[in-house]
CSV table of C-alpha atoms and ligand atoms in Angstrom, one decimal:
chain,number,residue,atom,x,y,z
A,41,UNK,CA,141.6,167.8,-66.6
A,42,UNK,CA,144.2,165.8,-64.0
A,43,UNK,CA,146.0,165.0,-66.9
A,44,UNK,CA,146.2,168.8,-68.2
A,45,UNK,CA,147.9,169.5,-64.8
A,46,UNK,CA,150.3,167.0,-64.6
A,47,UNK,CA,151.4,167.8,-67.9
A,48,UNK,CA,151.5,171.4,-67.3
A,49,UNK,CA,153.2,170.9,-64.2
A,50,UNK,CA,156.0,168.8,-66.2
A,51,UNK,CA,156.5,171.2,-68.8
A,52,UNK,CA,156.7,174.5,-65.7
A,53,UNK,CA,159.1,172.0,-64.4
A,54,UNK,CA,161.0,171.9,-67.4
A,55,UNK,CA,161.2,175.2,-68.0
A,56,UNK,CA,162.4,176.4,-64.9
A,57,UNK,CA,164.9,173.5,-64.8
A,58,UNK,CA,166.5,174.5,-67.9
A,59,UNK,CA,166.5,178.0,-67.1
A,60,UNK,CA,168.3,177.4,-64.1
A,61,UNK,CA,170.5,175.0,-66.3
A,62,UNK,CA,171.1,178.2,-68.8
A,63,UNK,CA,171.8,180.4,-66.3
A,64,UNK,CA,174.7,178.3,-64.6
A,65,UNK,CA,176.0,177.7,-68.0
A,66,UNK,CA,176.5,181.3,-68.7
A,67,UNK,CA,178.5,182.5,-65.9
A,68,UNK,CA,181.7,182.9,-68.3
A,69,UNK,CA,180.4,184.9,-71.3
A,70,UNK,CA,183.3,186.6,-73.3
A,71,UNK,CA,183.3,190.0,-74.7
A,72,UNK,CA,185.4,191.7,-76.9
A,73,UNK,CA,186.6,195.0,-77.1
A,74,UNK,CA,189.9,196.4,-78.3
A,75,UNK,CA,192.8,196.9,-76.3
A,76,UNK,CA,193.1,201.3,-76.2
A,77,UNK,CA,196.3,202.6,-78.0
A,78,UNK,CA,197.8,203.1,-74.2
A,79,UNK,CA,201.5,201.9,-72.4
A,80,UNK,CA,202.7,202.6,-69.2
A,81,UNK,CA,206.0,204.8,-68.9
A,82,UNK,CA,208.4,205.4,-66.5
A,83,UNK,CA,208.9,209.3,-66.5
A,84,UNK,CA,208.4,211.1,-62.8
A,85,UNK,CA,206.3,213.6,-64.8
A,86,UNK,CA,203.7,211.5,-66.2
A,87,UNK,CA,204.1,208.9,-63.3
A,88,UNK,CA,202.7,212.2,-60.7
A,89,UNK,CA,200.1,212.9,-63.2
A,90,UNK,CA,198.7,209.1,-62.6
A,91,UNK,CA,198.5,209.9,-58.7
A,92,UNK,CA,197.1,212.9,-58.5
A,93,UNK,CA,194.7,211.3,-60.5
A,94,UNK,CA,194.3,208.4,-58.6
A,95,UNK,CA,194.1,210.0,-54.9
A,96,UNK,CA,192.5,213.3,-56.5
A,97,UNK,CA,189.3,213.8,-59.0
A,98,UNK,CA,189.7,209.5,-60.1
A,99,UNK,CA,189.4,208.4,-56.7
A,100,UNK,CA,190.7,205.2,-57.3
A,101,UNK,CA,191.4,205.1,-53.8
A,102,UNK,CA,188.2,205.5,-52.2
A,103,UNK,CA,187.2,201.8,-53.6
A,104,UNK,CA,190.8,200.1,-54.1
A,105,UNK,CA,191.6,200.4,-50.6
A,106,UNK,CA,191.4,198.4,-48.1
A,107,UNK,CA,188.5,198.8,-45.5
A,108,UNK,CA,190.9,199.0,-42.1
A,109,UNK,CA,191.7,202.0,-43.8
A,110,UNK,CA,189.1,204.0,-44.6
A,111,UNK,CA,189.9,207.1,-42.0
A,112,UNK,CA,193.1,207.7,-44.3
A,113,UNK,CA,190.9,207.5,-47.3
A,114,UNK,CA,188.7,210.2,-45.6
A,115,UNK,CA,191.9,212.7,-45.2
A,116,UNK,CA,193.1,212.4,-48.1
A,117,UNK,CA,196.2,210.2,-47.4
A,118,UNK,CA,198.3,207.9,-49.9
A,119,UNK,CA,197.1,204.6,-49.2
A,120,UNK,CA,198.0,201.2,-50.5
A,121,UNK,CA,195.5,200.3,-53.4
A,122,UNK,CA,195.6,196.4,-52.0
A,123,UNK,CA,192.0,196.3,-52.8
A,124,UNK,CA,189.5,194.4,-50.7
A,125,UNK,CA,186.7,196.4,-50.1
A,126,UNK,CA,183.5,194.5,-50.4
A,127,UNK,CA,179.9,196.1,-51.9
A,128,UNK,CA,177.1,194.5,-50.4
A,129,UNK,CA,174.5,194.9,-53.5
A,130,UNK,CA,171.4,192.9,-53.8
A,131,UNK,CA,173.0,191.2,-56.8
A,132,UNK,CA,176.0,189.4,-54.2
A,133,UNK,CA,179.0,190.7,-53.0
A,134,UNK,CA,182.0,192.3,-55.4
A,135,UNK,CA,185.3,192.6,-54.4
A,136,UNK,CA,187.7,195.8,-55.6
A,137,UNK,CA,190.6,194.3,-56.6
A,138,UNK,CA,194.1,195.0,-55.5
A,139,UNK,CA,195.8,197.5,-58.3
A,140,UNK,CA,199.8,196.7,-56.7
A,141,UNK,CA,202.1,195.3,-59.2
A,142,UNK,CA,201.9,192.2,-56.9
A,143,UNK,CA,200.9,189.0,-58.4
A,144,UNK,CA,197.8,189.0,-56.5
A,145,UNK,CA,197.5,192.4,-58.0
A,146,UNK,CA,197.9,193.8,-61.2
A,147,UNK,CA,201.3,191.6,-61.8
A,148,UNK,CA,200.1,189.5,-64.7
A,149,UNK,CA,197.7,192.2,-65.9
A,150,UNK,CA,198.9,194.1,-69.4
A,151,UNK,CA,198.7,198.0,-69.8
A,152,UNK,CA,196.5,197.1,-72.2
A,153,UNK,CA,194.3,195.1,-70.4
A,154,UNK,CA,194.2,198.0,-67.8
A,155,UNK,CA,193.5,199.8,-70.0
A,156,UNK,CA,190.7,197.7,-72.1
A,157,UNK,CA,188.6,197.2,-67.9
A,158,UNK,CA,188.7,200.6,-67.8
A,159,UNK,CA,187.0,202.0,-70.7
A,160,UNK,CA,185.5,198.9,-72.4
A,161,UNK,CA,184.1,197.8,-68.9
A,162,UNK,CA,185.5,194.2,-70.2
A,163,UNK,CA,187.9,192.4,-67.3
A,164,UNK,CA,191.4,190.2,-67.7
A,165,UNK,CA,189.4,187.5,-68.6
A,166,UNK,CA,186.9,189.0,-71.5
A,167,UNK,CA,183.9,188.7,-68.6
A,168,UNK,CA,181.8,192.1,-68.5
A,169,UNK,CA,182.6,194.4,-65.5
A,170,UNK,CA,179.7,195.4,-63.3
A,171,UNK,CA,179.7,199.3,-64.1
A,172,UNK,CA,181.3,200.9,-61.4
A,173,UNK,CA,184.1,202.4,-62.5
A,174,UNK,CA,183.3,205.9,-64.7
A,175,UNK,CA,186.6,206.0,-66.6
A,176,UNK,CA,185.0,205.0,-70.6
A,177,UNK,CA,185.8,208.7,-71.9
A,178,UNK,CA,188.8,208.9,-70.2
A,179,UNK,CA,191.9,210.2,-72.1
A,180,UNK,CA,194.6,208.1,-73.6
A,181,UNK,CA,197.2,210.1,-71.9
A,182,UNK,CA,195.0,210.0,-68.3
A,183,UNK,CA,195.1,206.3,-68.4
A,184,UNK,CA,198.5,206.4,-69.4
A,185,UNK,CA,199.2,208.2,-66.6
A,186,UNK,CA,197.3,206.3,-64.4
A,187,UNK,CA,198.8,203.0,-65.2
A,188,UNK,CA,202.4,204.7,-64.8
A,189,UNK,CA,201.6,205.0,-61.0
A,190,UNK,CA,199.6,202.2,-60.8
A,191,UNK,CA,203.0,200.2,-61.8
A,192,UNK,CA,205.2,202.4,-59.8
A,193,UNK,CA,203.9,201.7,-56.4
A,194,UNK,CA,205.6,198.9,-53.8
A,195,UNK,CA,203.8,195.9,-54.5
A,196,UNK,CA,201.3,194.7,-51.7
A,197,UNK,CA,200.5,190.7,-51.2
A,198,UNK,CA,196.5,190.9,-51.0
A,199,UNK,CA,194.2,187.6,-52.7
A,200,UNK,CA,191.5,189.2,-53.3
A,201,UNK,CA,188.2,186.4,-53.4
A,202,UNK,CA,186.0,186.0,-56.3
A,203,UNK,CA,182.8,188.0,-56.3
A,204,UNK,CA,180.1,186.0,-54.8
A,205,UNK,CA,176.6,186.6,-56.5
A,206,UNK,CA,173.6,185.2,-55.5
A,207,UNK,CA,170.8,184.0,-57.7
A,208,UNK,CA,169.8,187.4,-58.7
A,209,UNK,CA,173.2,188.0,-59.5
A,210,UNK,CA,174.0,184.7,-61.5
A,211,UNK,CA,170.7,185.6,-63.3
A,212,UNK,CA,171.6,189.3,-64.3
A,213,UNK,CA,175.2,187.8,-65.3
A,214,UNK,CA,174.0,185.5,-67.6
A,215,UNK,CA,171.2,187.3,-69.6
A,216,UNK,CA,171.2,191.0,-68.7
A,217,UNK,CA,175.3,191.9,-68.3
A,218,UNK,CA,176.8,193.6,-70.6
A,219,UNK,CA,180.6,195.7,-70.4
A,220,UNK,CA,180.0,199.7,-70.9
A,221,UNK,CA,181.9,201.8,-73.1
A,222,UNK,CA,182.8,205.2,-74.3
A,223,UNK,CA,180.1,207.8,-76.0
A,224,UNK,CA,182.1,207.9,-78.5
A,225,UNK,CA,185.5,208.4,-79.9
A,226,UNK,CA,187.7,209.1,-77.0
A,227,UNK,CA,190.3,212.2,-76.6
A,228,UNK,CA,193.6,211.2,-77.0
A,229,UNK,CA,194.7,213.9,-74.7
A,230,UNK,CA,192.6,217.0,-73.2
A,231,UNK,CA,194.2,220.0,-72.5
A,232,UNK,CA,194.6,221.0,-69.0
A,233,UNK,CA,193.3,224.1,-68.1
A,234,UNK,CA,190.7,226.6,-66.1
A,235,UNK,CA,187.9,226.2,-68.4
A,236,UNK,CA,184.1,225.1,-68.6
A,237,UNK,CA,185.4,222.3,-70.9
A,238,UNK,CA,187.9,221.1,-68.7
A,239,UNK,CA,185.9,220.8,-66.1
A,240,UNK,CA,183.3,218.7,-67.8
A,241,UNK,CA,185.8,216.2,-68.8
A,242,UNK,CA,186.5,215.6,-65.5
A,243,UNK,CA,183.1,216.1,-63.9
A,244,UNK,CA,181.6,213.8,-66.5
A,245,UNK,CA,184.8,211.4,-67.0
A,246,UNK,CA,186.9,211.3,-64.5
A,247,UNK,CA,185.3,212.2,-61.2
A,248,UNK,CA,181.9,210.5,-61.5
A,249,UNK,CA,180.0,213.7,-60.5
A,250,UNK,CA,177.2,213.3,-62.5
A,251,UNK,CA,176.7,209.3,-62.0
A,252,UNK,CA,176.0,210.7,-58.4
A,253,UNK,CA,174.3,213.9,-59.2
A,254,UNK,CA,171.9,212.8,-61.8
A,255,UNK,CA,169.0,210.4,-60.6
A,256,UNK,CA,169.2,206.5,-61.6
A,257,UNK,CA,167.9,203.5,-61.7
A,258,UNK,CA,169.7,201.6,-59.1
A,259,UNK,CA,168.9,198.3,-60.7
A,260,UNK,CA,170.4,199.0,-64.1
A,261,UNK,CA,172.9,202.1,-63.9
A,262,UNK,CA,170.3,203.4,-66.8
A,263,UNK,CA,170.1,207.8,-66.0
A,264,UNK,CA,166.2,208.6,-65.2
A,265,UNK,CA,166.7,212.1,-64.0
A,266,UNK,CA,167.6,215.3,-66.2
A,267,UNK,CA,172.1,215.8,-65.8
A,268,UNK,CA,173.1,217.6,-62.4
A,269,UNK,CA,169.3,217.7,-61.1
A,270,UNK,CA,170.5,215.4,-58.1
A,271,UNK,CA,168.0,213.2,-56.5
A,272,UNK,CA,169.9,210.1,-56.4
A,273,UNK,CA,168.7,208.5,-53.1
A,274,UNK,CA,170.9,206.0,-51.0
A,275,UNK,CA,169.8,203.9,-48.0
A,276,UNK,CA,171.8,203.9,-45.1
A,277,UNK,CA,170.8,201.4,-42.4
A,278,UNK,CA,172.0,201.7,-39.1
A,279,UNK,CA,171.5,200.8,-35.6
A,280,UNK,CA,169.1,203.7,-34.8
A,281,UNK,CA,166.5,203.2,-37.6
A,282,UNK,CA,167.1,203.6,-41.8
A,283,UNK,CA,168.1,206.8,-43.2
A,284,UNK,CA,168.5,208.5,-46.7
A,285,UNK,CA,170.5,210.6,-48.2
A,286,UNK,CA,169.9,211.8,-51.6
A,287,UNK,CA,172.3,213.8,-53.8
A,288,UNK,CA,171.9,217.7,-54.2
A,289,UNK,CA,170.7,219.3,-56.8
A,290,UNK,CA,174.4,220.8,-58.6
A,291,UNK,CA,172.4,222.8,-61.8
A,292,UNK,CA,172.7,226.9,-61.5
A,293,UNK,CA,168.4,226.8,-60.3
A,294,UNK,CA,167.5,228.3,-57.2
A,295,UNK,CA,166.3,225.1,-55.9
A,296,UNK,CA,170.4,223.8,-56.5
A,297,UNK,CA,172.3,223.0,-53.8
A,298,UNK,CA,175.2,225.8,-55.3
A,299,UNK,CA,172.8,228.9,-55.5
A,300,UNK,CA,174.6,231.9,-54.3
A,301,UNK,CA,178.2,230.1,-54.2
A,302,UNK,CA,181.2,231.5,-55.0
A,303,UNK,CA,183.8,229.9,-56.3
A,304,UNK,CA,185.7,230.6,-53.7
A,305,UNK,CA,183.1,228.9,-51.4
A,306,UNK,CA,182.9,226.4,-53.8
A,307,UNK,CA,186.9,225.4,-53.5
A,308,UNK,CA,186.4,226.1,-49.3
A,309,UNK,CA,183.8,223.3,-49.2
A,310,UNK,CA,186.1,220.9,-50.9
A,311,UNK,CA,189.0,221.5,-48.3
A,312,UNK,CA,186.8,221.2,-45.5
A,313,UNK,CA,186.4,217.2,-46.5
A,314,UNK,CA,182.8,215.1,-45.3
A,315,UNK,CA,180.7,217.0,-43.2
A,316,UNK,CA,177.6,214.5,-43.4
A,317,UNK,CA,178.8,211.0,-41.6
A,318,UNK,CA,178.8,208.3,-44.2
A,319,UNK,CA,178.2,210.3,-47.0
A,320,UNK,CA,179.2,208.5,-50.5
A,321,UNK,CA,181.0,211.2,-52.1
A,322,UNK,CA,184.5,210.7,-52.0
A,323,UNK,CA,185.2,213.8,-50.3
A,324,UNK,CA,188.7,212.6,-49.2
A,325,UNK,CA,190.1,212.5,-52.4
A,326,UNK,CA,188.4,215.0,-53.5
A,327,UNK,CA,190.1,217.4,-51.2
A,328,UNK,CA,193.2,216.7,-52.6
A,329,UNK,CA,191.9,218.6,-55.7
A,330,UNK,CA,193.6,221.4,-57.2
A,331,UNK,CA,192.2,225.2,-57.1
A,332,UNK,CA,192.6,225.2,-60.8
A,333,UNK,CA,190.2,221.6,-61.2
A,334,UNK,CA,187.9,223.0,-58.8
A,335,UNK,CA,187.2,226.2,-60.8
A,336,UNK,CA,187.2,224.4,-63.8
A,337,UNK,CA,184.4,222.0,-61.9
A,338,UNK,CA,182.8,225.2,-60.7
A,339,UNK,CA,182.7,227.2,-63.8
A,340,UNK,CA,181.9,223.9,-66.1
A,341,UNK,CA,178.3,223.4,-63.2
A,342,UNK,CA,177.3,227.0,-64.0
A,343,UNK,CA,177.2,226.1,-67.7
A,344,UNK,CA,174.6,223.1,-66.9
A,345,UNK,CA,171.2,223.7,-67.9
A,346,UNK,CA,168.9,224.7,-64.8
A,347,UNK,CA,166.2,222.1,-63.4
A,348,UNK,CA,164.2,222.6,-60.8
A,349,UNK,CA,164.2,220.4,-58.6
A,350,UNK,CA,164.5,220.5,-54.3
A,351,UNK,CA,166.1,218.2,-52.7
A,352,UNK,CA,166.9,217.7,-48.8
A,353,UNK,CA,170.1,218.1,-47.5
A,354,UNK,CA,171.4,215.9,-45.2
A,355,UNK,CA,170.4,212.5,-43.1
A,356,UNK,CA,166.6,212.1,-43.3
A,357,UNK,CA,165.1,209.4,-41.3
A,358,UNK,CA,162.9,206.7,-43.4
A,359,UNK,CA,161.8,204.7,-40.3
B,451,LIG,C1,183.3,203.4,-57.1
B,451,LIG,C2,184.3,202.4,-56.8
B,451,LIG,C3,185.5,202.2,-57.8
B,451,LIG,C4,186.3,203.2,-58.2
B,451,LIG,C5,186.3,204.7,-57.9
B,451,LIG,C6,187.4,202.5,-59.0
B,451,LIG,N1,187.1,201.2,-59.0
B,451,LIG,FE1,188.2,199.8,-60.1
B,451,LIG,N2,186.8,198.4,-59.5
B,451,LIG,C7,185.8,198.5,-58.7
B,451,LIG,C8,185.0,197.3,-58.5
B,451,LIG,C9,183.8,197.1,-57.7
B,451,LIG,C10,185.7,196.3,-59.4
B,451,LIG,C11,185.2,194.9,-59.7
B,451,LIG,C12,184.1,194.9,-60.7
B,451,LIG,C13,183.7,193.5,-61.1
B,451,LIG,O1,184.3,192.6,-60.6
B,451,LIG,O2,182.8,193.4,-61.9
B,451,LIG,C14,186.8,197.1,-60.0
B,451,LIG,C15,187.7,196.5,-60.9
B,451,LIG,C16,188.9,197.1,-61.3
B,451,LIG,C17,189.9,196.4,-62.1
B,451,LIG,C18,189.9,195.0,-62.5
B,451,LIG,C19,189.6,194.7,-63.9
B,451,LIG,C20,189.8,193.2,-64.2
B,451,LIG,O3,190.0,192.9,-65.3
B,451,LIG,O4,189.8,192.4,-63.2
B,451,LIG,C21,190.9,197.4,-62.3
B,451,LIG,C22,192.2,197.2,-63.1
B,451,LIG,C23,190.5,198.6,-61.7
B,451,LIG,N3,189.2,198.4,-61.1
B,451,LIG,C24,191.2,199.8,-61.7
B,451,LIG,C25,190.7,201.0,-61.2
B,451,LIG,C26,191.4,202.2,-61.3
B,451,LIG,C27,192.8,202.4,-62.0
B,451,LIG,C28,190.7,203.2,-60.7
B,451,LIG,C29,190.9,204.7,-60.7
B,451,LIG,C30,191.4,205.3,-61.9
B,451,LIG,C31,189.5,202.5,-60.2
B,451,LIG,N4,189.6,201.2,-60.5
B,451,LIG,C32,188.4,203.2,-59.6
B,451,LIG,C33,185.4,199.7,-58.0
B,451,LIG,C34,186.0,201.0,-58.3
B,452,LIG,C1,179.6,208.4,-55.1
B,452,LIG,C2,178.7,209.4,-55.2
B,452,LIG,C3,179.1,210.9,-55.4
B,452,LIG,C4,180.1,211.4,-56.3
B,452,LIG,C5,181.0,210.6,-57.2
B,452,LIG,C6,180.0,212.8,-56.2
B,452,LIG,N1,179.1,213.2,-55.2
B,452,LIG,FE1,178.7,215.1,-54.5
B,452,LIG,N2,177.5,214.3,-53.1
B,452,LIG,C7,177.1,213.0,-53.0
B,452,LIG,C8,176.2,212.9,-51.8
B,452,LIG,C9,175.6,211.6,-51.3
B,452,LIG,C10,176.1,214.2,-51.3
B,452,LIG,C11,175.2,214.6,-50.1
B,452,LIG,C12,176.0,214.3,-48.8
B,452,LIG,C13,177.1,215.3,-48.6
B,452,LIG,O1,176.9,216.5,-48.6
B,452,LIG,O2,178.3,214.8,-48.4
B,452,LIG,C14,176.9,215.0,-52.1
B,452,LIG,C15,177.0,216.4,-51.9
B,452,LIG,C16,177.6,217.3,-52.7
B,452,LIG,C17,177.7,218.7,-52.6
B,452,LIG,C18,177.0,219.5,-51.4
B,452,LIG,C19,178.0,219.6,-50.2
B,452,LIG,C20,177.3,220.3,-49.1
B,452,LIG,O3,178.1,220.6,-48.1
B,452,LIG,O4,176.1,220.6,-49.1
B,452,LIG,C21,178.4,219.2,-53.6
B,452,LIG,C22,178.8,220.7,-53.8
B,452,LIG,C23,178.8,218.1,-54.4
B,452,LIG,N3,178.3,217.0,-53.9
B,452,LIG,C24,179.6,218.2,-55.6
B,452,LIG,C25,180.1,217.1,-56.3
B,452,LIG,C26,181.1,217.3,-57.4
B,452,LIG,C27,181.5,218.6,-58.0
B,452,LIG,C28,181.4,216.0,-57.7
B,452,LIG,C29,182.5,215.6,-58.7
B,452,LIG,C30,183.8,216.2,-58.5
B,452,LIG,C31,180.7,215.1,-56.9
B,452,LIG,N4,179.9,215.8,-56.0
B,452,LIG,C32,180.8,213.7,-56.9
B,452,LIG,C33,177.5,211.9,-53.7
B,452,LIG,C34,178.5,212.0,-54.7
């Protein structure tokens, strides 16, 4: 019986050796995905499309930004996309990079490899991106426009650090990581307009309303709640005890956060910028909006099917 244990106990020890031996081994796994059909160009016209996308519905800024400089996010000002905000995630720390043609930027990155991070979720160097960025159905001529600006903004010396992950992190890397991409073919342009349809491309593809508004496992990203129902729940820790705040319900259902709204109230609210301190949406950029996105947003949420489901507004305390 000794002998059973000691053996056993040799072979545990084995195992876990090798999986931690597997697991530093596969830190660098390459992907491959295509580089989209999408250059950079130099016309004023397209060049302002790419920045109202990136300080408007995109919101580029609210993560690209540097953290000294969060109030100006929060109005709604132009600020330098030098990168270096940090997210503190039980899988390590990850760093947004700096997206100014510096070197320590974007420099040595090519429109298509923009382009590729962006909807194929694979980086510069073929790893798989960690899925925060909501941009895989966005248009040809969007990202077009987005890498105009990107390009045609001063360049900003930033070194951004490596993302640090801890085992958890080095674990989910190496077996569970994988890059996200589109739904399916992807709109070489999308016409601009006033309509529901508009407004679900950028609801659902360029602004990231429903990766907020739609309950989720936190863990994987996977959706576990019906679209729009809300009930996405975030911890915020702080000096006087934990709070939550959990997304509102956006379907037309009397239990939805937008029952009785006009649109006109609807485009108000979006002026009047964060009203809940330390709220995640990124109401700064979002208030740089147009009217005609807003209704397009507005008229696109009516069209949602309605789910019951109530949610409370605001800060609630957790303990
Ligand atoms: C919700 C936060 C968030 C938003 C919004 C966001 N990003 Fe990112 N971005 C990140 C994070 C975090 C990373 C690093 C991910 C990683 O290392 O796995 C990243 C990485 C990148 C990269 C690097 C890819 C590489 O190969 O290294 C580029 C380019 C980029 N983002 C561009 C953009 C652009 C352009 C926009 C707006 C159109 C944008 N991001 C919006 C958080 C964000
Ligand atoms: C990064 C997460 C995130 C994104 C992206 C996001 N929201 Fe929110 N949203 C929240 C949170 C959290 C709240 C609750 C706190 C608050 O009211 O600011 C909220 C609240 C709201 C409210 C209620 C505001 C109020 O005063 O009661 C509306 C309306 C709303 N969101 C619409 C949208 C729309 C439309 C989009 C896309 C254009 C969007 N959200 C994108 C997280 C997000």
């Amino acid at each position: 019986m000794k002998k059973f244990f000691k053996w056993s106990g040799i072979v545990l020890l084995m195992l876990i050796l090798s999986l931690f031996l597997a697991v530093f081994l596969r830190q660098d796994i390459k992907f491959d995905a295509p580089y989209p059909n999408v250059v950079a160009s130099t016309d004023s016209a397209v060049i302002a499309r790419g920045k109202s996308l990136v300080f408007g519905p995109a919101h580029c800024a609210n993560c690209h930004s540097s953290p000294e400089m969060e109030k100006d996010v929060l109005n709604g000002t132009d600020v330098p996309l030098s990168g270096g905000r940090v997210f503190d995630l039980p899988i390590g720390l990850l760093y947004a990079k700096n997206l100014t043609p510096d070197a320590t930027g974007i420099g040595s990155m090519t429109d298509g490899e923009i382009a590729r991070s962006l909807r194929f979720g694979v980086s510069r160097d073929g790893n798989a991106l960690f899925d925060f960025m909501p941009f895989h159905n966005t248009s040809d001529e969007d990202l077009s426009a987005i890498i105009s600006y990107l390009r045609s903004q001063p360049s900003f010396s930033r070194a951004i650090p490596e993302n640090q992950m801890n085992l958890l992190g080095r674990f989910v890397k190496a077996f569970l990581l994988k890059p996200v991409g589109p739904d399916g073919p992807v709109a070489v342009s999308v016409t601009r307009d006033t309509t529901a349809e508009y407004g679900k491309y950028l609801a659902n593809s360029v602004a990231n309303c429903k990766g907020c508004h739609t309950n989720r496992d936190l863990m994987t990203g996977a959706y576990t709640g019906e679209d729009y129902a809300g009930g996405l729940k975030f911890d915020m820790p702080s000096d006087s005890g934990t709070f939550s705040l959990t997304t509102p319900n956006l379907t037309p259902d009397k239990t939805g956060r937008l029952f009785g709204w006009s649109q006109q109230q609807f485009i108000d609210r979006f002026r009047k910028g964060p009203l809940v301190p330390g709220s995640h949406m990124p109401w700064g950029p979002f208030s740089r909006m147009s009217d005609d996105e807003l209704k397009a947003i507005y008229k696109f949420l009516k069209t949602v099917k309605p789910v019951s489901n109530p949610v409370k507004i605001g800060l609630v305390k957790e303990g």
